[in-house]
Amino acid sequence: QVQLVESGGGLVQPGGSVRLSCVASGFTFSISAMSWYRQAPGKERELVAHITSTGDSTDYADSMRGRFTISRDNAKNTVSLQMNSLKLEDTAVYYCNAKRKRWGILQYDYWGQGTQVTVSS
């Protein structure tokens, strides 16, 4: 059974930092591109960060670039999101996502259950 289990969320003050982790199982993590998404109340889910299977390339949403860092450890089947300089608008449920595309065809699209990050003073 495929599982993506996020952890590390919680309450943090504005300007603070949080590190999220996602542990994957049930599929070949090392060949899967990974992403973090988030969804705030009343808003659509948005891409936060993306990392290729090897970790050689990353992408970020504009509002997160420079503050957030995505990384992965294929030996541990984990992907992490380091979040610094947090703002109130970063409050959301953060989701771990695994995708694999072959020949332009989506092979799978797996999601974790999410972890809540609340930025508040």
mmCIF file of N, CA and C in Angstrom:
data_model
loop_
_atom_site.group_PDB
_atom_site.id
_atom_site.type_symbol
_atom_site.label_atom_id
_atom_site.label_comp_id
_atom_site.label_asym_id
_atom_site.label_seq_id
_atom_site.Cartn_x
_atom_site.Cartn_y
_atom_site.Cartn_z
ATOM 1 N N GLN A 1 0.837 -1.185 0.000
ATOM 2 C CA GLN A 1 0.000 0.000 0.000
ATOM 3 C C GLN A 1 0.883 1.249 0.000
ATOM 4 N N VAL A 2 0.562 2.183 -0.871
ATOM 5 C CA VAL A 2 1.310 3.424 -0.954
ATOM 6 C C VAL A 2 0.953 4.315 0.225
ATOM 7 N N GLN A 3 1.984 4.863 0.833
ATOM 8 C CA GLN A 3 1.777 5.796 1.922
ATOM 9 C C GLN A 3 2.741 6.962 1.812
ATOM 10 N N LEU A 4 2.217 8.149 2.038
ATOM 11 C CA LEU A 4 3.006 9.355 2.194
ATOM 12 C C LEU A 4 2.566 9.976 3.507
ATOM 13 N N VAL A 5 3.467 10.022 4.459
ATOM 14 C CA VAL A 5 3.121 10.465 5.798
ATOM 15 C C VAL A 5 3.903 11.722 6.133
ATOM 16 N N GLU A 6 3.191 12.831 6.249
ATOM 17 C CA GLU A 6 3.807 14.104 6.577
ATOM 18 C C GLU A 6 3.898 14.282 8.085
ATOM 19 N N SER A 7 4.892 15.031 8.503
ATOM 20 C CA SER A 7 5.043 15.361 9.910
ATOM 21 C C SER A 7 5.809 16.667 10.033
ATOM 22 N N GLY A 8 5.786 17.233 11.218
ATOM 23 C CA GLY A 8 6.552 18.433 11.498
ATOM 24 C C GLY A 8 5.746 19.704 11.597
ATOM 25 N N GLY A 9 4.480 19.642 11.252
ATOM 26 C CA GLY A 9 3.647 20.829 11.332
ATOM 27 C C GLY A 9 3.316 21.195 12.759
ATOM 28 N N GLY A 10 2.786 22.388 12.913
ATOM 29 C CA GLY A 10 2.420 22.868 14.223
ATOM 30 C C GLY A 10 2.261 24.368 14.232
ATOM 31 N N LEU A 11 2.269 24.921 15.423
ATOM 32 C CA LEU A 11 2.127 26.359 15.615
ATOM 33 C C LEU A 11 3.495 27.015 15.652
ATOM 34 N N VAL A 12 3.653 28.072 14.874
ATOM 35 C CA VAL A 12 4.920 28.782 14.815
ATOM 36 C C VAL A 12 4.645 30.283 14.731
ATOM 37 N N GLN A 13 5.532 31.069 15.291
ATOM 38 C CA GLN A 13 5.380 32.518 15.266
ATOM 39 C C GLN A 13 5.805 33.096 13.928
ATOM 40 N N PRO A 14 5.242 34.238 13.550
ATOM 41 C CA PRO A 14 5.723 34.905 12.345
ATOM 42 C C PRO A 14 7.229 35.142 12.410
ATOM 43 N N GLY A 15 7.889 34.887 11.300
ATOM 44 C CA GLY A 15 9.333 34.993 11.251
ATOM 45 C C GLY A 15 10.059 33.736 11.677
ATOM 46 N N GLY A 16 9.328 32.775 12.195
ATOM 47 C CA GLY A 16 9.925 31.545 12.660
ATOM 48 C C GLY A 16 10.153 30.545 11.547
ATOM 49 N N SER A 17 10.581 29.359 11.941
ATOM 50 C CA SER A 17 10.916 28.308 10.990
ATOM 51 C C SER A 17 10.284 26.990 11.386
ATOM 52 N N VAL A 18 9.974 26.205 10.384
ATOM 53 C CA VAL A 18 9.447 24.865 10.571
ATOM 54 C C VAL A 18 10.040 23.970 9.493
ATOM 55 N N ARG A 19 10.335 22.748 9.865
ATOM 56 C CA ARG A 19 10.807 21.766 8.901
ATOM 57 C C ARG A 19 9.798 20.631 8.825
ATOM 58 N N LEU A 20 9.244 20.437 7.640
ATOM 59 C CA LEU A 20 8.305 19.361 7.393
ATOM 60 C C LEU A 20 9.031 18.176 6.773
ATOM 61 N N SER A 21 8.554 16.990 7.093
ATOM 62 C CA SER A 21 9.112 15.784 6.516
ATOM 63 C C SER A 21 7.991 14.908 5.986
ATOM 64 N N CYS A 22 8.311 14.147 4.970
ATOM 65 C CA CYS A 22 7.377 13.209 4.378
ATOM 66 C C CYS A 22 8.103 11.893 4.164
ATOM 67 N N VAL A 23 7.582 10.843 4.750
ATOM 68 C CA VAL A 23 8.157 9.511 4.597
ATOM 69 C C VAL A 23 7.281 8.704 3.658
ATOM 70 N N ALA A 24 7.890 8.158 2.626
ATOM 71 C CA ALA A 24 7.164 7.440 1.589
ATOM 72 C C ALA A 24 7.405 5.942 1.678
ATOM 73 N N SER A 25 6.397 5.180 1.290
ATOM 74 C CA SER A 25 6.520 3.734 1.231
ATOM 75 C C SER A 25 5.519 3.190 0.218
ATOM 76 N N GLY A 26 5.775 1.983 -0.258
ATOM 77 C CA GLY A 26 4.854 1.324 -1.166
ATOM 78 C C GLY A 26 5.104 1.587 -2.638
ATOM 79 N N PHE A 27 6.128 2.345 -2.961
ATOM 80 C CA PHE A 27 6.509 2.593 -4.345
ATOM 81 C C PHE A 27 7.982 2.941 -4.379
ATOM 82 N N THR A 28 8.521 3.031 -5.585
ATOM 83 C CA THR A 28 9.945 3.302 -5.727
ATOM 84 C C THR A 28 10.186 4.798 -5.615
ATOM 85 N N PHE A 29 10.515 5.211 -4.430
ATOM 86 C CA PHE A 29 10.672 6.627 -4.135
ATOM 87 C C PHE A 29 11.766 7.276 -4.969
ATOM 88 N N SER A 30 12.851 6.570 -5.186
ATOM 89 C CA SER A 30 14.036 7.153 -5.807
ATOM 90 C C SER A 30 13.844 7.553 -7.268
ATOM 91 N N ILE A 31 12.800 7.098 -7.909
ATOM 92 C CA ILE A 31 12.537 7.472 -9.295
ATOM 93 C C ILE A 31 11.308 8.365 -9.415
ATOM 94 N N SER A 32 10.812 8.827 -8.304
ATOM 95 C CA SER A 32 9.608 9.637 -8.278
ATOM 96 C C SER A 32 9.936 11.103 -8.015
ATOM 97 N N ALA A 33 9.423 11.970 -8.863
ATOM 98 C CA ALA A 33 9.474 13.389 -8.556
ATOM 99 C C ALA A 33 8.565 13.674 -7.369
ATOM 100 N N MET A 34 8.978 14.592 -6.527
ATOM 101 C CA MET A 34 8.230 14.899 -5.317
ATOM 102 C C MET A 34 7.911 16.382 -5.250
ATOM 103 N N SER A 35 6.795 16.678 -4.629
ATOM 104 C CA SER A 35 6.376 18.062 -4.475
ATOM 105 C C SER A 35 5.731 18.266 -3.120
ATOM 106 N N TRP A 36 5.745 19.502 -2.692
ATOM 107 C CA TRP A 36 4.932 19.951 -1.580
ATOM 108 C C TRP A 36 3.880 20.916 -2.110
ATOM 109 N N TYR A 37 2.664 20.696 -1.690
ATOM 110 C CA TYR A 37 1.554 21.595 -1.971
ATOM 111 C C TYR A 37 0.992 22.096 -0.652
ATOM 112 N N ARG A 38 0.198 23.139 -0.734
ATOM 113 C CA ARG A 38 -0.491 23.597 0.453
ATOM 114 C C ARG A 38 -1.880 24.093 0.092
ATOM 115 N N GLN A 39 -2.748 24.069 1.070
ATOM 116 C CA GLN A 39 -4.096 24.567 0.884
ATOM 117 C C GLN A 39 -4.541 25.295 2.141
ATOM 118 N N ALA A 40 -4.827 26.559 1.978
ATOM 119 C CA ALA A 40 -5.338 27.374 3.065
ATOM 120 C C ALA A 40 -6.859 27.361 3.036
ATOM 121 N N PRO A 41 -7.504 27.635 4.154
ATOM 122 C CA PRO A 41 -8.965 27.649 4.186
ATOM 123 C C PRO A 41 -9.547 28.598 3.143
ATOM 124 N N GLY A 42 -10.499 28.095 2.371
ATOM 125 C CA GLY A 42 -11.153 28.903 1.366
ATOM 126 C C GLY A 42 -10.354 29.138 0.101
ATOM 127 N N LYS A 43 -9.193 28.524 -0.004
ATOM 128 C CA LYS A 43 -8.351 28.709 -1.178
ATOM 129 C C LYS A 43 -8.075 27.381 -1.861
ATOM 130 N N GLU A 44 -7.674 27.472 -3.111
ATOM 131 C CA GLU A 44 -7.322 26.282 -3.860
ATOM 132 C C GLU A 44 -5.952 25.781 -3.456
ATOM 133 N N ARG A 45 -5.745 24.501 -3.652
ATOM 134 C CA ARG A 45 -4.441 23.926 -3.389
ATOM 135 C C ARG A 45 -3.419 24.486 -4.365
ATOM 136 N N GLU A 46 -2.248 24.833 -3.863
ATOM 137 C CA GLU A 46 -1.216 25.418 -4.698
ATOM 138 C C GLU A 46 0.111 24.707 -4.511
ATOM 139 N N LEU A 47 0.881 24.706 -5.567
ATOM 140 C CA LEU A 47 2.214 24.132 -5.510
ATOM 141 C C LEU A 47 3.132 25.020 -4.693
ATOM 142 N N VAL A 48 3.879 24.406 -3.796
ATOM 143 C CA VAL A 48 4.858 25.109 -2.984
ATOM 144 C C VAL A 48 6.261 24.912 -3.538
ATOM 145 N N ALA A 49 6.630 23.659 -3.737
ATOM 146 C CA ALA A 49 7.976 23.336 -4.194
ATOM 147 C C ALA A 49 7.984 21.987 -4.884
ATOM 148 N N HIS A 50 8.949 21.810 -5.749
ATOM 149 C CA HIS A 50 9.083 20.585 -6.517
ATOM 150 C C HIS A 50 10.548 20.186 -6.568
ATOM 151 N N ILE A 51 10.781 18.887 -6.582
ATOM 152 C CA ILE A 51 12.143 18.383 -6.699
ATOM 153 C C ILE A 51 12.137 17.153 -7.593
ATOM 154 N N THR A 52 13.133 17.052 -8.444
ATOM 155 C CA THR A 52 13.242 15.910 -9.338
ATOM 156 C C THR A 52 13.648 14.664 -8.565
ATOM 157 N N SER A 53 13.577 13.528 -9.243
ATOM 158 C CA SER A 53 13.844 12.259 -8.576
ATOM 159 C C SER A 53 15.251 12.175 -7.996
ATOM 160 N N THR A 54 16.205 12.747 -8.698
ATOM 161 C CA THR A 54 17.586 12.712 -8.231
ATOM 162 C C THR A 54 17.927 13.862 -7.296
ATOM 163 N N GLY A 55 17.056 14.839 -7.224
ATOM 164 C CA GLY A 55 17.319 16.009 -6.410
ATOM 165 C C GLY A 55 18.199 17.042 -7.080
ATOM 166 N N ASP A 56 18.411 16.904 -8.381
ATOM 167 C CA ASP A 56 19.312 17.802 -9.076
ATOM 168 C C ASP A 56 18.646 19.095 -9.539
ATOM 169 N N SER A 57 17.341 19.193 -9.383
ATOM 170 C CA SER A 57 16.635 20.399 -9.799
ATOM 171 C C SER A 57 15.449 20.635 -8.883
ATOM 172 N N THR A 58 15.233 21.891 -8.543
ATOM 173 C CA THR A 58 14.107 22.270 -7.700
ATOM 174 C C THR A 58 13.396 23.474 -8.288
ATOM 175 N N ASP A 59 12.131 23.609 -7.937
ATOM 176 C CA ASP A 59 11.334 24.755 -8.343
ATOM 177 C C ASP A 59 10.470 25.183 -7.175
ATOM 178 N N TYR A 60 10.162 26.476 -7.139
ATOM 179 C CA TYR A 60 9.374 27.035 -6.063
ATOM 180 C C TYR A 60 8.362 28.023 -6.605
ATOM 181 N N ALA A 61 7.247 28.114 -5.924
ATOM 182 C CA ALA A 61 6.330 29.199 -6.196
ATOM 183 C C ALA A 61 7.010 30.516 -5.822
ATOM 184 N N ASP A 62 6.647 31.581 -6.522
ATOM 185 C CA ASP A 62 7.330 32.853 -6.337
ATOM 186 C C ASP A 62 7.317 33.334 -4.891
ATOM 187 N N SER A 63 6.196 33.176 -4.222
ATOM 188 C CA SER A 63 6.085 33.678 -2.860
ATOM 189 C C SER A 63 6.895 32.863 -1.861
ATOM 190 N N MET A 64 7.322 31.684 -2.251
ATOM 191 C CA MET A 64 8.083 30.823 -1.371
ATOM 192 C C MET A 64 9.580 30.802 -1.676
ATOM 193 N N ARG A 65 9.924 31.206 -2.874
ATOM 194 C CA ARG A 65 11.315 31.179 -3.295
ATOM 195 C C ARG A 65 12.173 32.067 -2.397
ATOM 196 N N GLY A 66 13.266 31.510 -1.919
ATOM 197 C CA GLY A 66 14.147 32.231 -1.025
ATOM 198 C C GLY A 66 13.853 32.006 0.437
ATOM 199 N N ARG A 67 12.648 31.560 0.749
ATOM 200 C CA ARG A 67 12.267 31.273 2.127
ATOM 201 C C ARG A 67 12.157 29.786 2.402
ATOM 202 N N PHE A 68 11.719 29.044 1.400
ATOM 203 C CA PHE A 68 11.509 27.610 1.548
ATOM 204 C C PHE A 68 12.563 26.843 0.758
ATOM 205 N N THR A 69 12.922 25.682 1.269
ATOM 206 C CA THR A 69 13.868 24.815 0.589
ATOM 207 C C THR A 69 13.370 23.380 0.630
ATOM 208 N N ILE A 70 13.251 22.774 -0.539
ATOM 209 C CA ILE A 70 12.862 21.375 -0.625
ATOM 210 C C ILE A 70 14.116 20.526 -0.810
ATOM 211 N N SER A 71 14.131 19.371 -0.186
ATOM 212 C CA SER A 71 15.251 18.455 -0.318
ATOM 213 C C SER A 71 14.741 17.032 -0.175
ATOM 214 N N ARG A 72 15.578 16.080 -0.541
ATOM 215 C CA ARG A 72 15.178 14.688 -0.420
ATOM 216 C C ARG A 72 16.367 13.823 -0.047
ATOM 217 N N ASP A 73 16.064 12.712 0.566
ATOM 218 C CA ASP A 73 17.059 11.714 0.910
ATOM 219 C C ASP A 73 16.518 10.385 0.408
ATOM 220 N N ASN A 74 16.992 9.973 -0.747
ATOM 221 C CA ASN A 74 16.462 8.763 -1.356
ATOM 222 C C ASN A 74 16.797 7.501 -0.568
ATOM 223 N N ALA A 75 17.862 7.544 0.201
ATOM 224 C CA ALA A 75 18.216 6.402 1.028
ATOM 225 C C ALA A 75 17.232 6.204 2.168
ATOM 226 N N LYS A 76 16.546 7.274 2.555
ATOM 227 C CA LYS A 76 15.585 7.205 3.644
ATOM 228 C C LYS A 76 14.147 7.360 3.178
ATOM 229 N N ASN A 77 13.939 7.447 1.886
ATOM 230 C CA ASN A 77 12.599 7.619 1.319
ATOM 231 C C ASN A 77 11.880 8.823 1.919
ATOM 232 N N THR A 78 12.601 9.913 2.031
ATOM 233 C CA THR A 78 12.021 11.102 2.629
ATOM 234 C C THR A 78 12.218 12.329 1.753
ATOM 235 N N VAL A 79 11.266 13.216 1.833
ATOM 236 C CA VAL A 79 11.387 14.535 1.240
ATOM 237 C C VAL A 79 11.032 15.541 2.322
ATOM 238 N N SER A 80 11.766 16.635 2.357
ATOM 239 C CA SER A 80 11.600 17.614 3.414
ATOM 240 C C SER A 80 11.330 18.986 2.833
ATOM 241 N N LEU A 81 10.750 19.823 3.655
ATOM 242 C CA LEU A 81 10.518 21.215 3.297
ATOM 243 C C LEU A 81 10.925 22.077 4.477
ATOM 244 N N GLN A 82 12.009 22.798 4.309
ATOM 245 C CA GLN A 82 12.457 23.744 5.314
ATOM 246 C C GLN A 82 11.796 25.086 5.036
ATOM 247 N N MET A 83 11.071 25.596 6.000
ATOM 248 C CA MET A 83 10.334 26.833 5.838
ATOM 249 C C MET A 83 10.860 27.866 6.829
ATOM 250 N N ASN A 84 11.385 28.942 6.297
ATOM 251 C CA ASN A 84 11.932 30.019 7.105
ATOM 252 C C ASN A 84 11.153 31.310 6.873
ATOM 253 N N SER A 85 11.362 32.253 7.754
ATOM 254 C CA SER A 85 10.723 33.569 7.640
ATOM 255 C C SER A 85 9.227 33.447 7.394
ATOM 256 N N LEU A 86 8.591 32.653 8.198
ATOM 257 C CA LEU A 86 7.181 32.343 7.979
ATOM 258 C C LEU A 86 6.292 33.561 8.182
ATOM 259 N N LYS A 87 5.270 33.621 7.362
ATOM 260 C CA LYS A 87 4.304 34.703 7.388
ATOM 261 C C LYS A 87 2.925 34.144 7.727
ATOM 262 N N LEU A 88 2.040 35.030 8.131
ATOM 263 C CA LEU A 88 0.686 34.608 8.461
ATOM 264 C C LEU A 88 0.028 33.891 7.287
ATOM 265 N N GLU A 89 0.295 34.353 6.086
ATOM 266 C CA GLU A 89 -0.318 33.765 4.913
ATOM 267 C C GLU A 89 0.232 32.392 4.553
ATOM 268 N N ASP A 90 1.260 31.943 5.270
ATOM 269 C CA ASP A 90 1.763 30.589 5.081
ATOM 270 C C ASP A 90 0.922 29.552 5.817
ATOM 271 N N THR A 91 -0.004 30.004 6.614
ATOM 272 C CA THR A 91 -0.875 29.087 7.331
ATOM 273 C C THR A 91 -1.680 28.247 6.348
ATOM 274 N N ALA A 92 -1.550 26.943 6.449
ATOM 275 C CA ALA A 92 -2.207 26.037 5.514
ATOM 276 C C ALA A 92 -1.946 24.604 5.940
ATOM 277 N N VAL A 93 -2.658 23.704 5.296
ATOM 278 C CA VAL A 93 -2.317 22.294 5.376
ATOM 279 C C VAL A 93 -1.328 22.008 4.257
ATOM 280 N N TYR A 94 -0.220 21.415 4.613
ATOM 281 C CA TYR A 94 0.828 21.120 3.650
ATOM 282 C C TYR A 94 0.807 19.639 3.302
ATOM 283 N N TYR A 95 0.814 19.361 2.006
ATOM 284 C CA TYR A 95 0.683 18.007 1.502
ATOM 285 C C TYR A 95 1.923 17.575 0.731
ATOM 286 N N CYS A 96 2.290 16.347 0.929
ATOM 287 C CA CYS A 96 3.352 15.706 0.185
ATOM 288 C C CYS A 96 2.754 14.997 -1.031
ATOM 289 N N ASN A 97 3.404 15.132 -2.168
ATOM 290 C CA ASN A 97 2.897 14.566 -3.409
ATOM 291 C C ASN A 97 3.998 13.853 -4.170
ATOM 292 N N ALA A 98 3.666 12.701 -4.727
ATOM 293 C CA ALA A 98 4.588 11.933 -5.554
ATOM 294 C C ALA A 98 3.988 11.743 -6.935
ATOM 295 N N LYS A 99 4.749 12.083 -7.951
ATOM 296 C CA LYS A 99 4.310 11.914 -9.333
ATOM 297 C C LYS A 99 5.392 11.225 -10.145
ATOM 298 N N ARG A 100 4.936 10.430 -11.108
ATOM 299 C CA ARG A 100 5.848 9.847 -12.073
ATOM 300 C C ARG A 100 5.204 9.905 -13.440
ATOM 301 N N LYS A 101 5.924 10.460 -14.400
ATOM 302 C CA LYS A 101 5.468 10.544 -15.783
ATOM 303 C C LYS A 101 6.426 9.793 -16.688
ATOM 304 N N ARG A 102 5.854 9.004 -17.569
ATOM 305 C CA ARG A 102 6.620 8.277 -18.572
ATOM 306 C C ARG A 102 5.976 8.506 -19.923
ATOM 307 N N TRP A 103 6.787 8.929 -20.879
ATOM 308 C CA TRP A 103 6.325 9.211 -22.233
ATOM 309 C C TRP A 103 5.140 10.185 -22.225
ATOM 310 N N GLY A 104 5.208 11.145 -21.340
ATOM 311 C CA GLY A 104 4.164 12.139 -21.250
ATOM 312 C C GLY A 104 2.892 11.667 -20.573
ATOM 313 N N ILE A 105 2.911 10.478 -20.030
ATOM 314 C CA ILE A 105 1.738 9.899 -19.397
ATOM 315 C C ILE A 105 1.948 9.814 -17.898
ATOM 316 N N LEU A 106 0.996 10.291 -17.158
ATOM 317 C CA LEU A 106 1.062 10.228 -15.711
ATOM 318 C C LEU A 106 0.883 8.787 -15.244
ATOM 319 N N GLN A 107 1.907 8.268 -14.563
ATOM 320 C CA GLN A 107 1.861 6.898 -14.092
ATOM 321 C C GLN A 107 1.179 6.793 -12.731
ATOM 322 N N TYR A 108 1.455 7.754 -11.874
ATOM 323 C CA TYR A 108 0.777 7.816 -10.599
ATOM 324 C C TYR A 108 0.829 9.221 -10.039
ATOM 325 N N ASP A 109 -0.037 9.459 -9.107
ATOM 326 C CA ASP A 109 -0.161 10.755 -8.459
ATOM 327 C C ASP A 109 -0.639 10.484 -7.035
ATOM 328 N N TYR A 110 0.318 10.369 -6.133
ATOM 329 C CA TYR A 110 0.026 9.989 -4.757
ATOM 330 C C TYR A 110 0.062 11.196 -3.832
ATOM 331 N N TRP A 111 -0.795 11.166 -2.833
ATOM 332 C CA TRP A 111 -0.900 12.271 -1.878
ATOM 333 C C TRP A 111 -0.874 11.772 -0.443
ATOM 334 N N GLY A 112 -0.239 12.551 0.408
ATOM 335 C CA GLY A 112 -0.326 12.321 1.825
ATOM 336 C C GLY A 112 -1.576 12.958 2.397
ATOM 337 N N GLN A 113 -1.782 12.763 3.685
ATOM 338 C CA GLN A 113 -2.966 13.310 4.336
ATOM 339 C C GLN A 113 -2.796 14.747 4.789
ATOM 340 N N GLY A 114 -1.574 15.220 4.799
ATOM 341 C CA GLY A 114 -1.309 16.606 5.115
ATOM 342 C C GLY A 114 -0.919 16.835 6.557
ATOM 343 N N THR A 115 -0.231 17.934 6.779
ATOM 344 C CA THR A 115 0.124 18.373 8.118
ATOM 345 C C THR A 115 -0.142 19.865 8.233
ATOM 346 N N GLN A 116 -0.753 20.259 9.322
ATOM 347 C CA GLN A 116 -1.168 21.644 9.519
ATOM 348 C C GLN A 116 -0.006 22.498 9.998
ATOM 349 N N VAL A 117 0.187 23.618 9.327
ATOM 350 C CA VAL A 117 1.129 24.636 9.772
ATOM 351 C C VAL A 117 0.334 25.904 10.055
ATOM 352 N N THR A 118 0.415 26.373 11.268
ATOM 353 C CA THR A 118 -0.290 27.579 11.661
ATOM 354 C C THR A 118 0.714 28.627 12.101
ATOM 355 N N VAL A 119 0.718 29.756 11.418
ATOM 356 C CA VAL A 119 1.612 30.861 11.742
ATOM 357 C C VAL A 119 0.789 31.911 12.467
ATOM 358 N N SER A 120 1.106 32.110 13.712
ATOM 359 C CA SER A 120 0.338 33.028 14.539
ATOM 360 C C SER A 120 1.181 33.496 15.708
ATOM 361 N N SER A 121 0.960 34.731 16.109
ATOM 362 C CA SER A 121 1.638 35.271 17.277
ATOM 363 C C SER A 121 0.827 35.052 18.542
#
